[in-house]
Coordinates of C-alpha atoms and ligand atoms in Angstrom, one line a residue:
M1 CA -8.8 -22.8 4.1
A2 CA -8.2 -19.2 2.0
P3 CA -5.1 -17.8 1.6
K4 CA -5.0 -14.6 4.0
V5 CA -4.3 -11.4 1.8
F6 CA -3.1 -8.5 4.7
V7 CA -4.1 -4.4 2.9
I8 CA -1.7 -2.6 5.6
T9 CA -1.8 1.3 5.6
Y10 CA 0.2 4.2 6.9
S11 CA -1.7 7.9 5.9
V12 CA -2.2 11.1 7.4
Y13 CA -4.6 12.9 5.2
G14 CA -6.4 9.7 4.0
H15 CA -5.6 9.6 0.2
V16 CA -4.2 6.4 0.7
N17 CA -6.8 5.1 3.0
K18 CA -9.7 6.0 0.1
L19 CA -7.2 3.0 -2.6
A20 CA -7.3 0.8 0.3
S21 CA -10.6 0.2 0.1
S22 CA -10.7 0.3 -4.0
V23 CA -7.8 -2.3 -3.6
V24 CA -9.8 -4.6 -1.0
K25 CA -12.6 -4.5 -3.3
G26 CA -10.2 -6.3 -5.9
L27 CA -9.1 -8.9 -4.0
Q28 CA -13.1 -9.3 -2.8
K29 CA -14.5 -9.2 -6.6
T30 CA -11.5 -12.2 -7.5
G31 CA -12.8 -13.9 -4.3
G32 CA -11.3 -17.0 -3.1
V33 CA -8.7 -14.9 -0.3
Q34 CA -9.5 -14.2 3.2
V35 CA -9.1 -9.5 3.1
S36 CA -8.2 -8.1 6.4
Q37 CA -7.0 -4.2 6.7
F38 CA -4.6 -2.8 9.0
Q39 CA -2.9 0.4 9.4
F40 CA 1.0 0.7 10.5
P41 CA 1.2 2.5 14.1
E42 CA 1.4 6.2 14.2
T43 CA 4.8 7.7 15.3
L44 CA 3.1 11.0 16.0
N45 CA 1.7 12.1 18.7
S46 CA -1.8 14.0 18.8
T47 CA -0.2 17.3 19.7
I48 CA 1.4 17.4 16.1
L49 CA -0.9 15.7 14.4
K50 CA -3.4 18.5 15.0
A51 CA -1.1 21.0 13.9
I52 CA -0.9 18.8 10.8
H53 CA -4.4 18.9 10.7
A54 CA -4.1 15.1 9.9
A55 CA -7.5 13.3 9.2
P56 CA -8.8 11.0 12.0
K57 CA -7.6 7.3 12.0
P58 CA -9.4 4.8 10.1
D59 CA -11.2 1.7 12.3
I60 CA -8.6 -0.9 11.8
P61 CA -6.8 -2.7 13.8
E62 CA -2.7 -2.3 14.0
I63 CA -0.7 -4.5 12.7
T64 CA 1.6 -6.7 14.8
V65 CA 4.7 -8.4 13.5
D66 CA 3.0 -12.4 15.1
K67 CA -0.1 -11.1 12.8
L68 CA 2.2 -9.8 10.0
A69 CA 3.5 -13.6 9.9
E70 CA 0.0 -15.2 9.2
A71 CA -0.5 -13.4 6.0
D72 CA -0.1 -15.2 2.6
G73 CA 0.1 -11.8 0.6
I74 CA 0.4 -8.6 2.0
L75 CA -0.1 -5.2 0.2
F76 CA 2.0 -1.9 1.7
G77 CA 0.2 1.2 0.9
F78 CA 2.0 4.8 2.0
P79 CA 2.5 8.6 0.7
T80 CA 5.8 8.9 0.1
R81 CA 8.5 11.0 2.3
Y82 CA 10.7 11.9 -0.4
G83 CA 10.8 9.5 -3.0
N84 CA 10.4 7.1 0.4
A85 CA 8.5 4.9 2.9
P86 CA 6.9 6.9 5.7
A87 CA 8.9 6.6 8.4
Q88 CA 5.5 4.8 10.4
V89 CA 6.2 2.4 7.7
R90 CA 10.2 1.3 8.4
A91 CA 10.2 2.0 12.6
F92 CA 7.6 -1.2 11.9
L93 CA 9.6 -3.3 9.2
D94 CA 12.4 -1.8 11.0
S95 CA 10.7 -4.5 14.7
T96 CA 10.8 -7.3 11.7
G97 CA 14.2 -9.4 12.7
G98 CA 12.6 -12.0 14.5
L99 CA 10.2 -12.7 11.5
F100 CA 13.7 -12.0 9.4
A101 CA 15.9 -14.6 10.6
K102 CA 13.0 -17.1 10.5
A103 CA 12.4 -16.7 6.4
S104 CA 8.4 -16.2 8.1
L105 CA 7.8 -13.7 5.3
Y106 CA 9.9 -16.0 2.7
G107 CA 8.2 -16.9 -0.7
K108 CA 5.0 -15.0 0.1
A109 CA 3.1 -12.4 -2.6
G110 CA 3.5 -8.9 -1.9
G111 CA 2.8 -4.7 -3.6
V112 CA 2.8 -1.5 -3.2
F113 CA 0.7 1.8 -3.4
F114 CA 1.2 5.3 -2.9
S115 CA 0.2 8.6 -3.2
T116 CA 2.5 11.8 -3.9
A117 CA 1.9 15.6 -3.4
S118 CA 2.8 15.7 -6.5
Q119 CA 2.1 14.6 -10.3
H120 CA 6.4 14.5 -10.3
G121 CA 6.7 13.7 -6.7
G122 CA 8.2 9.8 -6.7
Q123 CA 5.4 7.7 -7.8
E124 CA 7.7 4.9 -9.3
V125 CA 10.8 6.0 -6.7
T126 CA 8.5 5.0 -3.7
A127 CA 7.9 1.5 -5.0
S128 CA 10.9 1.0 -6.0
S129 CA 12.7 2.3 -3.1
F130 CA 10.7 0.1 -1.2
M131 CA 11.4 -3.3 -2.8
S132 CA 14.6 -3.9 -0.6
N133 CA 12.1 -4.8 2.3
L134 CA 10.5 -7.1 -0.1
V135 CA 14.1 -8.6 -1.4
H136 CA 15.4 -9.4 1.7
Q137 CA 13.0 -10.9 3.5
G138 CA 12.1 -13.4 0.2
M139 CA 9.0 -12.2 -0.9
V140 CA 7.9 -12.1 -4.4
Y141 CA 6.8 -8.7 -5.4
V142 CA 3.8 -8.7 -7.2
P143 CA 3.5 -5.4 -9.5
I144 CA 0.6 -4.8 -11.5
G145 CA 2.3 -3.7 -14.8
Y146 CA 0.1 -2.1 -18.1
K147 CA -2.7 -4.3 -18.4
S148 CA -4.9 -1.4 -16.9
P149 CA -5.7 0.8 -20.1
H150 CA -6.0 3.5 -16.9
L151 CA -2.7 3.7 -16.7
S152 CA -1.8 4.8 -20.9
D153 CA -4.1 7.1 -19.7
L154 CA -3.0 10.7 -21.1
S155 CA -6.3 12.8 -21.3
E156 CA -5.6 13.6 -17.5
I157 CA -3.5 12.8 -14.9
V158 CA -3.7 9.8 -14.0
G159 CA -1.7 8.5 -10.7
G160 CA -0.1 4.8 -10.8
S161 CA 2.4 3.0 -13.0
A162 CA 3.3 -0.7 -13.0
W163 CA 4.5 -0.8 -9.8
G164 CA 1.2 -0.3 -8.0
A165 CA -1.7 2.2 -7.5
G166 CA -1.2 5.9 -7.0
T167 CA -3.0 8.6 -6.5
I168 CA -1.6 12.4 -6.5
A169 CA -3.0 14.8 -3.7
A170 CA -1.7 18.1 -4.1
N171 CA 0.1 20.4 -2.0
D172 CA -2.5 21.2 0.3
G173 CA -4.0 17.2 -0.5
S174 CA -7.1 18.6 -1.4
R175 CA -7.8 16.5 -4.9
Q176 CA -8.6 12.9 -4.0
P177 CA -7.9 9.6 -5.6
S178 CA -9.9 10.3 -9.2
E179 CA -12.4 6.9 -10.7
K180 CA -9.7 5.9 -12.6
E181 CA -7.1 6.0 -9.7
L182 CA -9.6 3.8 -8.0
A183 CA -10.1 1.6 -10.8
I184 CA -6.3 1.0 -11.6
A185 CA -6.4 0.1 -7.3
E186 CA -9.1 -2.3 -7.6
F187 CA -8.0 -3.8 -10.6
Q188 CA -4.3 -4.1 -8.3
G189 CA -6.2 -6.1 -5.8
E190 CA -8.0 -8.1 -7.9
E191 CA -4.8 -9.3 -9.8
F192 CA -2.9 -9.6 -6.6
A193 CA -5.2 -12.4 -5.0
K194 CA -5.1 -13.7 -8.6
V195 CA -1.5 -14.5 -7.5
V196 CA -1.9 -15.3 -4.0
K197 CA -4.0 -18.2 -5.0
K198 CA -1.5 -19.5 -7.7
L199 CA 1.1 -19.1 -5.2
A200 CA -0.7 -20.8 -2.5
G201 CA -1.9 -23.6 -5.3
K202 CA -5.3 -22.5 -4.9
Ligands
FMN1 C1 8.4 14.6 5.2 C2 7.0 14.8 4.0 C3 7.5 14.2 2.6 C4 7.3 14.3 1.5 N1 7.7 13.8 0.2 C5 7.0 14.3 -0.1 C6 7.4 14.1 -1.9 O1 9.1 13.7 -2.1 N2 6.8 14.1 -3.1 C7 5.8 14.6 -3.3 O2 5.1 14.6 -4.5 N3 4.4 14.7 -1.9 C8 5.5 14.5 -1.0 N4 4.8 14.8 0.4 C9 3.5 14.8 1.1 C10 2.3 13.8 1.4 O3 3.6 12.7 0.3 C11 1.0 13.8 0.8 O4 1.1 14.9 1.9 C12 0.8 12.4 0.5 O5 1.5 11.4 -0.4 C13 -0.9 12.2 0.8 O6 -1.5 11.1 1.1 P1 -2.6 10.6 2.2 O7 -3.2 11.4 2.2 O8 -2.6 8.9 2.4 O9 -1.5 11.0 3.9 C14 5.6 14.2 1.6 C15 5.5 14.4 2.9 C16 6.2 15.2 3.9 C17 5.0 15.3 5.4

């Protein structure tokens, strides 16, 4: 059976979900993995979501702790919150103690992609501050390095880094993921699928 890759996102204004579509495209391009998309459970109520003009949630299932254990590789996508993962992501991960106790995620591949409002708003620190979640579960972090030429492109603003794909949303959320950022996200999906297959001995 093909190894399973889960792409799990949290997004308020849709930027991270747009990156996720390209990540999925890349995973499918490499092929040989079974790809499923999930979202982290929301903790904000509908009144608050309306007040902050949140985008409608995508039509994908919410991740559960039991489901998480089925994955062979997991790509986590989220916007920064002061250089950290959002509380919604962390609240879900705080409920994975049972998986930790059984080492259910041990040796599985993990990667991250992200969004910030500003160019220097913490893309890399958001990824690095998430690392202990992977490390303490014994997961194998899969970065993307600098193989994609778009990551070294200085001709325009390009989000993302060696740590993972990224986009820059602007303070009012008006900037959308650029072609280069989406290409990096697709590249991340392609490369991640290769590593998951290697880890699974496929
Ligand atoms: C509480 C809070 C903290 C934030 N902290 C930062 C930050 O430190 N740096 C930054 O560039 N953007 C910050 N943002 C902006 C979000 O990262 C931005 O809205 C997000 O990247 C958009 O992605 P999305 O459309 O997928 O939700 C913050 C937003 C909130 C609500």
